[in-house]
mmCIF file of C-alpha atoms in Angstrom:
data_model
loop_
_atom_site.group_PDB
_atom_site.id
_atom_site.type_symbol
_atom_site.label_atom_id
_atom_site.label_comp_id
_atom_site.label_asym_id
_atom_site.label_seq_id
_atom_site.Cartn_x
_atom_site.Cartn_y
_atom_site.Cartn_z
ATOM 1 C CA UNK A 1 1.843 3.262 -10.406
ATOM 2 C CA UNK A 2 -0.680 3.505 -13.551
ATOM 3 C CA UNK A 3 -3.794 1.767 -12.856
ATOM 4 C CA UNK A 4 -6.157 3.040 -15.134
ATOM 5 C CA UNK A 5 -4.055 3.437 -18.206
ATOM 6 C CA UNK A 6 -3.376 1.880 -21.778
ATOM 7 C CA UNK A 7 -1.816 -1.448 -21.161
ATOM 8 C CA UNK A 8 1.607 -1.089 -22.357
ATOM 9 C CA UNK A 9 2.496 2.278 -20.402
ATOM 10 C CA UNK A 10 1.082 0.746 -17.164
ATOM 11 C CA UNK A 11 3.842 -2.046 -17.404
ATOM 12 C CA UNK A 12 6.457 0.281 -18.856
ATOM 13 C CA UNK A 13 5.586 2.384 -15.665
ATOM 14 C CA UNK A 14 5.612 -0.553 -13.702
ATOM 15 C CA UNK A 15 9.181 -1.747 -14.844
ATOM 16 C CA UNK A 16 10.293 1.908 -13.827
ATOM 17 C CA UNK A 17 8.837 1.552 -10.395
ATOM 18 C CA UNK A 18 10.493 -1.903 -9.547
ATOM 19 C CA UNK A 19 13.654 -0.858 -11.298
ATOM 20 C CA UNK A 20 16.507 -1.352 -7.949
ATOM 21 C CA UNK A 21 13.647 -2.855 -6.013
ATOM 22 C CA UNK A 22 13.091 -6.259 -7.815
ATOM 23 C CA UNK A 23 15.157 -6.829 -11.209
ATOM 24 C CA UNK A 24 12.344 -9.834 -11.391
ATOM 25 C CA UNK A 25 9.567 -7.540 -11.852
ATOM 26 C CA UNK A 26 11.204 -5.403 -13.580
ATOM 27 C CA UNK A 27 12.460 -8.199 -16.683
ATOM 28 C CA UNK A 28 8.421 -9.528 -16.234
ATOM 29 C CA UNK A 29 7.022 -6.023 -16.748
ATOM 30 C CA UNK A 30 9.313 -4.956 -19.946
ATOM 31 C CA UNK A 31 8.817 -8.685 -20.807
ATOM 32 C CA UNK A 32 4.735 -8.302 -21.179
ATOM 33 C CA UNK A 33 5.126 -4.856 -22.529
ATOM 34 C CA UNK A 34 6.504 -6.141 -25.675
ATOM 35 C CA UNK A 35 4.527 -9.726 -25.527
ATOM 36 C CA UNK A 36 1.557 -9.071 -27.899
ATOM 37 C CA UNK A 37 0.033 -12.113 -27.178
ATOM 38 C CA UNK A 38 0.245 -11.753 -23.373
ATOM 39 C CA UNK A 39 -1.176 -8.206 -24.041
ATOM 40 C CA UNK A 40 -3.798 -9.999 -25.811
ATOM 41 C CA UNK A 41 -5.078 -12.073 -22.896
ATOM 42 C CA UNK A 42 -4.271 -9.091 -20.654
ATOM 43 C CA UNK A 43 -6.702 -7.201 -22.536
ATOM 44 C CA UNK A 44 -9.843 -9.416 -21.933
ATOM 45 C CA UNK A 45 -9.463 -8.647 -18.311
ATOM 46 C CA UNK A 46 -10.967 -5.953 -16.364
ATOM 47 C CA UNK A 47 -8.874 -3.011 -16.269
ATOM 48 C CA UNK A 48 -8.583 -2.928 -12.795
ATOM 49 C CA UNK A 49 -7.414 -6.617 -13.277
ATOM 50 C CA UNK A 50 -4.598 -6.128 -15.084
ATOM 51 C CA UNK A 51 -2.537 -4.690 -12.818
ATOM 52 C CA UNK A 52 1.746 -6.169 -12.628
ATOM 53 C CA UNK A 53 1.537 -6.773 -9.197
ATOM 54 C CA UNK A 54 -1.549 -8.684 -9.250
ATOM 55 C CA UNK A 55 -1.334 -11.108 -12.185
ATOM 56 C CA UNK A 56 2.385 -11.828 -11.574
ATOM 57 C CA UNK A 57 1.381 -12.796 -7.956
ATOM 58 C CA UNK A 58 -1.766 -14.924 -9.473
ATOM 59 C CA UNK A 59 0.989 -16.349 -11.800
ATOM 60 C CA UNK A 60 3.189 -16.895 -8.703
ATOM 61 C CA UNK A 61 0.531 -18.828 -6.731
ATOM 62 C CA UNK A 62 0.212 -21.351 -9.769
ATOM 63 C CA UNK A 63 3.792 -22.614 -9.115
ATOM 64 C CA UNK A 64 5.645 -19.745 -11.361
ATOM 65 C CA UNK A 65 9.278 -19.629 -10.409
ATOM 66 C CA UNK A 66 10.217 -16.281 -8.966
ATOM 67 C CA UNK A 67 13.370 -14.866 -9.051
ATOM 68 C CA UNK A 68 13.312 -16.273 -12.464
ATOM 69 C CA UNK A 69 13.370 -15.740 -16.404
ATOM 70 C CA UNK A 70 10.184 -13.658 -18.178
ATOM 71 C CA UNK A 71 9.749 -16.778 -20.168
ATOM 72 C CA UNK A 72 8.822 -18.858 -16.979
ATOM 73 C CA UNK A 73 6.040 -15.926 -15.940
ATOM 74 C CA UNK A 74 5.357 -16.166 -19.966
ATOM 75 C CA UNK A 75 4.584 -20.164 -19.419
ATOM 76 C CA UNK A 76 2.626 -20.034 -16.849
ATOM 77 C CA UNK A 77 0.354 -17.543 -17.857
ATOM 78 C CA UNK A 78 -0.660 -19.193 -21.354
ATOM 79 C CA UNK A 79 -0.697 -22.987 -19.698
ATOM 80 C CA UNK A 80 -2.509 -22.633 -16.816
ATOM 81 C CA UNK A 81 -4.629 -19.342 -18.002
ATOM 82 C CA UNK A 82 -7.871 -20.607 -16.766
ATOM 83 C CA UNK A 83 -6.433 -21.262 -13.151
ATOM 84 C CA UNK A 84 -4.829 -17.764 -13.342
ATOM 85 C CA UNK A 85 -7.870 -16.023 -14.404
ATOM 86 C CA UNK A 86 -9.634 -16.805 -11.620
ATOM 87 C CA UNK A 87 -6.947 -16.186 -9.361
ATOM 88 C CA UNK A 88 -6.660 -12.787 -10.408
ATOM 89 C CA UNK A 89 -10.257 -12.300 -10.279
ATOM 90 C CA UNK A 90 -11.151 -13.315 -6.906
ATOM 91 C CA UNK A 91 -7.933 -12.102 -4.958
ATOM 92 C CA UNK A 92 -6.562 -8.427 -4.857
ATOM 93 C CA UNK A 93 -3.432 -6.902 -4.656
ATOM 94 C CA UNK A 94 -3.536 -5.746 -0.661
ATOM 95 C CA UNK A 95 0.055 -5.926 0.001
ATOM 96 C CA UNK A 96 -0.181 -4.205 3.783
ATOM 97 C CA UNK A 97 3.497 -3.308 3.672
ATOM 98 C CA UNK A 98 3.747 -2.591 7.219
ATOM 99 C CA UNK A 99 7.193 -1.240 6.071
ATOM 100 C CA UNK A 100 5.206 2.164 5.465
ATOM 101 C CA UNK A 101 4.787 2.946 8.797
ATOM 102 C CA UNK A 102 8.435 4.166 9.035
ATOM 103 C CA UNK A 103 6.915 6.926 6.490
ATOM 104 C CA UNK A 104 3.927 7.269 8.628
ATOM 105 C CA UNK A 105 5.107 7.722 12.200
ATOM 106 C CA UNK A 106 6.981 11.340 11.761
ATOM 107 C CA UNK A 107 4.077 12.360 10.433
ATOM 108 C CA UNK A 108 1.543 10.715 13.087
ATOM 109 C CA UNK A 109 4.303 12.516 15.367
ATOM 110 C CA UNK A 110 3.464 16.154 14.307
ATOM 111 C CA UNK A 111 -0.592 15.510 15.643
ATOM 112 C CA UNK A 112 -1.933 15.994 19.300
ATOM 113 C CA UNK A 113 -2.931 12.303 21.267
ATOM 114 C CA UNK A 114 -4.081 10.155 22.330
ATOM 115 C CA UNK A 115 -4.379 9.102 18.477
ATOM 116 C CA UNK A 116 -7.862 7.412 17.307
ATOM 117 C CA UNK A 117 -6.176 5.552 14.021
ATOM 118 C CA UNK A 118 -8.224 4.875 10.985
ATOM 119 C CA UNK A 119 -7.189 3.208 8.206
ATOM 120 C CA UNK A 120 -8.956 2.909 4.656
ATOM 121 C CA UNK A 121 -8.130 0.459 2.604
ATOM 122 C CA UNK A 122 -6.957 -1.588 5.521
ATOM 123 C CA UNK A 123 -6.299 -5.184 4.292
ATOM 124 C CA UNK A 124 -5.501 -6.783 7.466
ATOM 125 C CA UNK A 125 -4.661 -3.883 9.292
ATOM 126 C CA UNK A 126 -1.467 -4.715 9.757
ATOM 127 C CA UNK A 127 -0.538 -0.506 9.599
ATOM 128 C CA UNK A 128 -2.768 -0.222 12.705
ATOM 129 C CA UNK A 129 0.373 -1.012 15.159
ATOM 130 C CA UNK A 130 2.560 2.255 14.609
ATOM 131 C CA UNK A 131 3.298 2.178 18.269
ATOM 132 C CA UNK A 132 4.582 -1.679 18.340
ATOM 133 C CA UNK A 133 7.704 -1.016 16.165
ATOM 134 C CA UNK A 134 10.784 0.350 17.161
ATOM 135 C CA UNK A 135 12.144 2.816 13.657
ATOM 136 C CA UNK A 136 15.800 4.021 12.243
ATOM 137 C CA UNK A 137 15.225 6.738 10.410
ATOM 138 C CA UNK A 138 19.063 6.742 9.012
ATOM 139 C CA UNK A 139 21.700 8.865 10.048
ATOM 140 C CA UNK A 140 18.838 11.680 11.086
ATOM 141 C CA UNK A 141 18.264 9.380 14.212
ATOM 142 C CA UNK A 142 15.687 6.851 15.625
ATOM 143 C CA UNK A 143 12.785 5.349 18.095
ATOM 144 C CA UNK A 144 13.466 2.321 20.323
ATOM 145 C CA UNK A 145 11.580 1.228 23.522
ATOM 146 C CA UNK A 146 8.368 -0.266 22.003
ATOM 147 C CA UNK A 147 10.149 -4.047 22.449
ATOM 148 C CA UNK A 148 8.637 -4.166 18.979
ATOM 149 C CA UNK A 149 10.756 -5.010 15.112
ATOM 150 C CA UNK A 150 12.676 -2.423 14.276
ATOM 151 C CA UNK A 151 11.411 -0.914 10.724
ATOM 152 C CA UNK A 152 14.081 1.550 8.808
ATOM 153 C CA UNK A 153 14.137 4.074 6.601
ATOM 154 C CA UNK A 154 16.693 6.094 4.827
ATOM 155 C CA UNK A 155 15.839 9.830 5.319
ATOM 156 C CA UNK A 156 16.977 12.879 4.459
ATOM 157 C CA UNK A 157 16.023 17.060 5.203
ATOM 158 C CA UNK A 158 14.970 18.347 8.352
ATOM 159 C CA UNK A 159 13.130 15.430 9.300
ATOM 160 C CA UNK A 160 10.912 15.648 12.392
ATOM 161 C CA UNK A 161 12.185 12.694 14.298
ATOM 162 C CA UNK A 162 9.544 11.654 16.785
ATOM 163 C CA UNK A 163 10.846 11.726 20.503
ATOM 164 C CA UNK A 164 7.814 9.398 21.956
ATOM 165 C CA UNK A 165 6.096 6.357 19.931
ATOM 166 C CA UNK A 166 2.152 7.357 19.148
ATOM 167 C CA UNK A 167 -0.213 7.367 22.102
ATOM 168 C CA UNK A 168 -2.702 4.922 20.153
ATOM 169 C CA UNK A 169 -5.818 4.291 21.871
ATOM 170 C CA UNK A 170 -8.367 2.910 19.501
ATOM 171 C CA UNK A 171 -7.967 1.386 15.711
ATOM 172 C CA UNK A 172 -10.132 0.492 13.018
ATOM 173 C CA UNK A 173 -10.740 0.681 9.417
ATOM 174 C CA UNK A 174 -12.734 -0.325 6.232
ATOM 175 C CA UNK A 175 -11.930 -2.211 3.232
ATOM 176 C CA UNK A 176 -13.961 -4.068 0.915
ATOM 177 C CA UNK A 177 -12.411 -7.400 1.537
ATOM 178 C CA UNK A 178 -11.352 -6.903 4.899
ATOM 179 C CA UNK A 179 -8.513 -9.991 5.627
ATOM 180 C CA UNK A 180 -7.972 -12.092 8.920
ATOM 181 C CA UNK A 181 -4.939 -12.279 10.145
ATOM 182 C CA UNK A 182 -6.022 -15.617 11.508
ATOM 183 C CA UNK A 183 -6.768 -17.240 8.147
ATOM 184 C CA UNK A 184 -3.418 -18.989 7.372
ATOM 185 C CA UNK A 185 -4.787 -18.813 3.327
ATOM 186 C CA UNK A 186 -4.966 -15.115 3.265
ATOM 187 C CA UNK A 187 -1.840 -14.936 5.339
ATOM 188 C CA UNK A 188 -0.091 -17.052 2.826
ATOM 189 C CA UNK A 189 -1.689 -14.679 -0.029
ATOM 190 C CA UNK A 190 0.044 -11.389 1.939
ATOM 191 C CA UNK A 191 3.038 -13.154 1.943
ATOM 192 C CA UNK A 192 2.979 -14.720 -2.247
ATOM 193 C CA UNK A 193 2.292 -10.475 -2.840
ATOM 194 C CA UNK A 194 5.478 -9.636 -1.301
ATOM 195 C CA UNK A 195 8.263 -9.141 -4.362
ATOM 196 C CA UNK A 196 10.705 -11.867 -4.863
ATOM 197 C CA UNK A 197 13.901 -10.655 -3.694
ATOM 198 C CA UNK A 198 12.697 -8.716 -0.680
ATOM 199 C CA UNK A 199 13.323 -11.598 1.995
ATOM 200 C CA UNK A 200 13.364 -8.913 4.237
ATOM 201 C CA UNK A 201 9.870 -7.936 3.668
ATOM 202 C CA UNK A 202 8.825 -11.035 3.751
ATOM 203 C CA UNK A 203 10.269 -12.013 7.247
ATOM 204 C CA UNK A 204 8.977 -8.355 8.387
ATOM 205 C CA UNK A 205 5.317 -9.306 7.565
ATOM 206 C CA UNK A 206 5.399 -12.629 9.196
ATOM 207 C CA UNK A 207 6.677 -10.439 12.493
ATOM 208 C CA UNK A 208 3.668 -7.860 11.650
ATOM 209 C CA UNK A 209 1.379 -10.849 11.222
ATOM 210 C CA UNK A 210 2.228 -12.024 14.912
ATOM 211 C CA UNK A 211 1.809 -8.332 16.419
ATOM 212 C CA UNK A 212 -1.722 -7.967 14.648
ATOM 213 C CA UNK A 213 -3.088 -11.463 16.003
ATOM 214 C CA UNK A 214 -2.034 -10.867 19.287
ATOM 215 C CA UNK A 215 -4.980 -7.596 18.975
ATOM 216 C CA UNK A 216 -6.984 -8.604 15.882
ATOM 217 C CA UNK A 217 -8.235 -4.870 14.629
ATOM 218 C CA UNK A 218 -12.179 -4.360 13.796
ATOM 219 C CA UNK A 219 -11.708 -3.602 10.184
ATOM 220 C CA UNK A 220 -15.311 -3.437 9.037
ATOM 221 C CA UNK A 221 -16.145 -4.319 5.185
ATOM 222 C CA UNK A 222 -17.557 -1.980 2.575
ATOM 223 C CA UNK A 223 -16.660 0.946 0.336
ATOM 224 C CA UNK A 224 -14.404 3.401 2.189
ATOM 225 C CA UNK A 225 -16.311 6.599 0.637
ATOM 226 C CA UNK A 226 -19.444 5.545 2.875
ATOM 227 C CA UNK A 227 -17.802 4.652 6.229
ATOM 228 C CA UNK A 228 -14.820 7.239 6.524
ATOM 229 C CA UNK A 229 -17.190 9.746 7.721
ATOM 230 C CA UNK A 230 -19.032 7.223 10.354
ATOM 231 C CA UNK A 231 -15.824 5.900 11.289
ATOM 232 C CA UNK A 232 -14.265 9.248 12.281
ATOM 233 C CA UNK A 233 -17.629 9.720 14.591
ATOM 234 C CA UNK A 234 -16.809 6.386 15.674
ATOM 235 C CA UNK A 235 -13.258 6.885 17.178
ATOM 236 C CA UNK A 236 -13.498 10.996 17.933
ATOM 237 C CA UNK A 237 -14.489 10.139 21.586
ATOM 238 C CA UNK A 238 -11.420 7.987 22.108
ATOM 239 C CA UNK A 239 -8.863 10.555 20.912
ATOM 240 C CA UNK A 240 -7.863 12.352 17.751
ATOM 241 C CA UNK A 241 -9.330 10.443 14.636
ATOM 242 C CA UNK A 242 -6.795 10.184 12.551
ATOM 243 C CA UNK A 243 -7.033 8.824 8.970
ATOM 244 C CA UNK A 244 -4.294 7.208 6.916
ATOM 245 C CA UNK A 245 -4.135 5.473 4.062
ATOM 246 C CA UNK A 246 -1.179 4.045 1.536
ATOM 247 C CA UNK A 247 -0.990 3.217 -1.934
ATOM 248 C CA UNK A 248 -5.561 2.720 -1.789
ATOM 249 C CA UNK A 249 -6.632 5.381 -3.464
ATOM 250 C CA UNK A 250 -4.819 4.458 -6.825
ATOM 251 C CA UNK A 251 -7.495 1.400 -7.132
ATOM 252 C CA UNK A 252 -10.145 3.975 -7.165
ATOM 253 C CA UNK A 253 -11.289 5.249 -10.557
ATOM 254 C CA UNK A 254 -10.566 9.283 -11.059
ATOM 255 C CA UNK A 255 -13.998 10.723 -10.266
ATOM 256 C CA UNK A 256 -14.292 8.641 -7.247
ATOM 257 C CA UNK A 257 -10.471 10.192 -6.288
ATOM 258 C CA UNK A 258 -11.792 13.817 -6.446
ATOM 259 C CA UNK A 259 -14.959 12.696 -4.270
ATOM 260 C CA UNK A 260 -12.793 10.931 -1.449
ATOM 261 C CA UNK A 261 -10.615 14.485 -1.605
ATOM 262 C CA UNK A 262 -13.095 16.244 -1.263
ATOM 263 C CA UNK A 263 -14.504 14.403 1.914
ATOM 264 C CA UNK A 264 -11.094 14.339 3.532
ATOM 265 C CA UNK A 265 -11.059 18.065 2.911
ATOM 266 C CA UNK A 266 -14.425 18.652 4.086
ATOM 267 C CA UNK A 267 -13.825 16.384 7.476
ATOM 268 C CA UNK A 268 -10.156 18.259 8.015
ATOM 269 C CA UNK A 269 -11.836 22.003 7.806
ATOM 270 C CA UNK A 270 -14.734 20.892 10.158
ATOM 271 C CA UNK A 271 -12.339 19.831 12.650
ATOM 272 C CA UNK A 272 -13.364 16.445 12.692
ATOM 273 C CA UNK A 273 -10.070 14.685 11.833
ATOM 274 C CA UNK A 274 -6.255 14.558 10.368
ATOM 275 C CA UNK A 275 -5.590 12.978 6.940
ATOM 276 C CA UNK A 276 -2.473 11.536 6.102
ATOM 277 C CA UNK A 277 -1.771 10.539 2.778
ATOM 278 C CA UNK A 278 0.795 8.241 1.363
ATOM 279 C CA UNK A 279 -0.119 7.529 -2.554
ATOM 280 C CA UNK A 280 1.533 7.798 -5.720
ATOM 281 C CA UNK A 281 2.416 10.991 -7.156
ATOM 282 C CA UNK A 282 0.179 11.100 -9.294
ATOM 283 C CA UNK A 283 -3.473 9.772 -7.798
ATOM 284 C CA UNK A 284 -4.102 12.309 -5.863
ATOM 285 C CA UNK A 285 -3.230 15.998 -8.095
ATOM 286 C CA UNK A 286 -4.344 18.455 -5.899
ATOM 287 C CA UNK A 287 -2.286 17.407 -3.059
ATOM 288 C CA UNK A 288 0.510 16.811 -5.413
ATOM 289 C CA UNK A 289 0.123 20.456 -6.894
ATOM 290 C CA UNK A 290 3.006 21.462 -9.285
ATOM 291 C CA UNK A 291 5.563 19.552 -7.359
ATOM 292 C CA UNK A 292 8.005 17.742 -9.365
ATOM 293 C CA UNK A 293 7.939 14.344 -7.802
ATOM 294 C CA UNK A 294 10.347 11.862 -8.581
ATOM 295 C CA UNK A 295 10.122 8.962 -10.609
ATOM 296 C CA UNK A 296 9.185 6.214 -8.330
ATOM 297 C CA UNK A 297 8.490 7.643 -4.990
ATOM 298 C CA UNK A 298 4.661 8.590 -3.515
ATOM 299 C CA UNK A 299 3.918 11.578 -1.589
ATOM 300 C CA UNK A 300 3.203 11.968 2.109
ATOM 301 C CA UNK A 301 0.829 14.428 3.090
ATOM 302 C CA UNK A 302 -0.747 16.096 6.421
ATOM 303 C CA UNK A 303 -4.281 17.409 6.009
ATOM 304 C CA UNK A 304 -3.417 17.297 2.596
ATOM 305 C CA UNK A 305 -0.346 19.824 2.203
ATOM 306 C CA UNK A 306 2.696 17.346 1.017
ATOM 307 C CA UNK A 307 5.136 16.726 3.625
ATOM 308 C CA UNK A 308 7.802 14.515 1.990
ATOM 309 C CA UNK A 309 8.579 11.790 -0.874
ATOM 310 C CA UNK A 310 8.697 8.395 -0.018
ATOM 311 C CA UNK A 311 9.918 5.233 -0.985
ATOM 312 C CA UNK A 312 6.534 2.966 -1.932
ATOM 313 C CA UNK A 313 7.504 0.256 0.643
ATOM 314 C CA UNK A 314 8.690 2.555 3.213
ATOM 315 C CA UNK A 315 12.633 1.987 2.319
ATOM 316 C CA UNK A 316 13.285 6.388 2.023
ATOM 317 C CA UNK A 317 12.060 9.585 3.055
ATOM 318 C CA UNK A 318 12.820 12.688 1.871
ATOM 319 C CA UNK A 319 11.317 15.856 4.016
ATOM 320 C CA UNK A 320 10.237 18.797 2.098
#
């Protein structure tokens, strides 16, 4: 998704990105698009701010109906504008679709354990567990045993279907509002961020929720460009460190992109960690390279060569 772009084409692009996904989002994004006096008040936010997903979830925390028409986002957002202002400037879109990890774990598969997991970006950690899920990777084949939900994943090419779940033996991360999966309000946030058709995402982060409290991960707060490096030291005595992240480093602005790939790079060639990469296709370029990703789906990388498309939330994979 466009983050850092002129108004308009970031909810155009939006629209494009829910299209099959949420028909909601989709009406609410074409809706604003051509709305010049929502565009108006969208414009005296930061542009980090004015992101789809997080103002329509500010504007579905202040009671707007959802499945429903643009013109009851449209209300809400010029009635109660004050109340949704601040929303949308103290909260953040940290969705921790733990649906991603069905993306993740063929990938996780393909490095040497025991597996020392970092996550940046981590919200509440919730992508931490890779090893408490059971996964259908459909028809290529599939991962039971962990007595864990069941994610799923539509998949196609010569996938590498993992034959063991990962051998995780330590987890942590960094974010800069780091989120507790004990605090029923943030909890209750997670949840208003999920889009409004997906019951089944919904009833899979209430199960990811209960996994995550039951081993509350040490996700530490700051920027992620000054821990990564201390948190690979961190975990390299307890097994690989392995670094992930999905759908983070579009909130970063481009130079600060081209300094986080240059780190990863720089930690991967030194031997110090793996890097696995799940972002949109186009926030990170060099890993991207002249491939001609499709509309919609991010990239998954290793060490940051591309290794399939995938769906955003995890629903597809398609090995290169």
């Amino acid at each position: 998704m466009l983050l850092y772009d002129d108004v308009v084409a970031e909810y155009r692009d939006f629209a494009t990105y829910a299209a099959g996904d949420s028909p909601c989002f989709q009406e609410w994004a074409l809706g604003v698009a051509d709305d010049e006096e929502v565009l108006a008040w969208l414009g005296t936010l930061p542009t980090l701010k004015r992101q789809p997903n997080l103002v329509f979830a500010a504007a579905r925390w202040h009671g707007a109906p959802a499945p429903a028409s643009y013109d009851a986002l449209r209300a809400v957002l010029l009635e109660q504008e004050p109340a949704v202002r601040t929303t949308v400037m103290e909260r953040a879109t940290q969705t921790n679709e733990v649906g991603r990890l069905a993306v993740l774990v063929p990938v996780l598969g393909l490095v040497e354990g025991p597996l020392s997991l970092i996550e940046v970006g981590a919200s509440a950690g919730l992508c931490l567990f890779p090893d408490r899920y059971d996964y259908e990777w459909r028809p290529l084949g599939g991962l039971r045993g962990s007595g864990g939900p069941l994610l799923s994943a539509r998949a196609s090419g010569d996938l590498p279907v993992p034959g063991t779940h990962p051998h995780v033996v330590w987890r942590g991360g960094v974010d800069l509002n780091p989120l507790d999966v004990a605090d029923p309000d943030a909890m209750a946030w997670l949840e208003n961020l999920v889009w409004p058709e997906q019951d089944e995402r919904r009833e899979r982060l209430r199960a990811a929720v209960d996994v995550a409290r039951r081993e509350p991960p040490a996700i530490r707060q700051g920027d992620l460009l000054d821990h990564v490096a201390d948190l690979v030291d961190e975990a390299a005595p307890h097994g690989t460190p392995v670094v992930l992240h999905s759908a983070v480093i579009a909130y970063l602005e481009e130079p600060d992109r081209e300094r986080f790939h240059d780190l990863m790079a720089r930690l991967v060639a030194e031997g110090r960690c793996r890097w696995i990469s799940n972002e949109g296709r186009r926030v990170l370029p060099r890993v991207t390279g002249g491939l001609e990703v499709p509309s919609g789906r991010f990239v998954t990388a290793l060490d940051g060569t591309a290794v399939a498309y995938s769906h955003g939330h995890g629903h597809a994979i398609d090995w290169l």
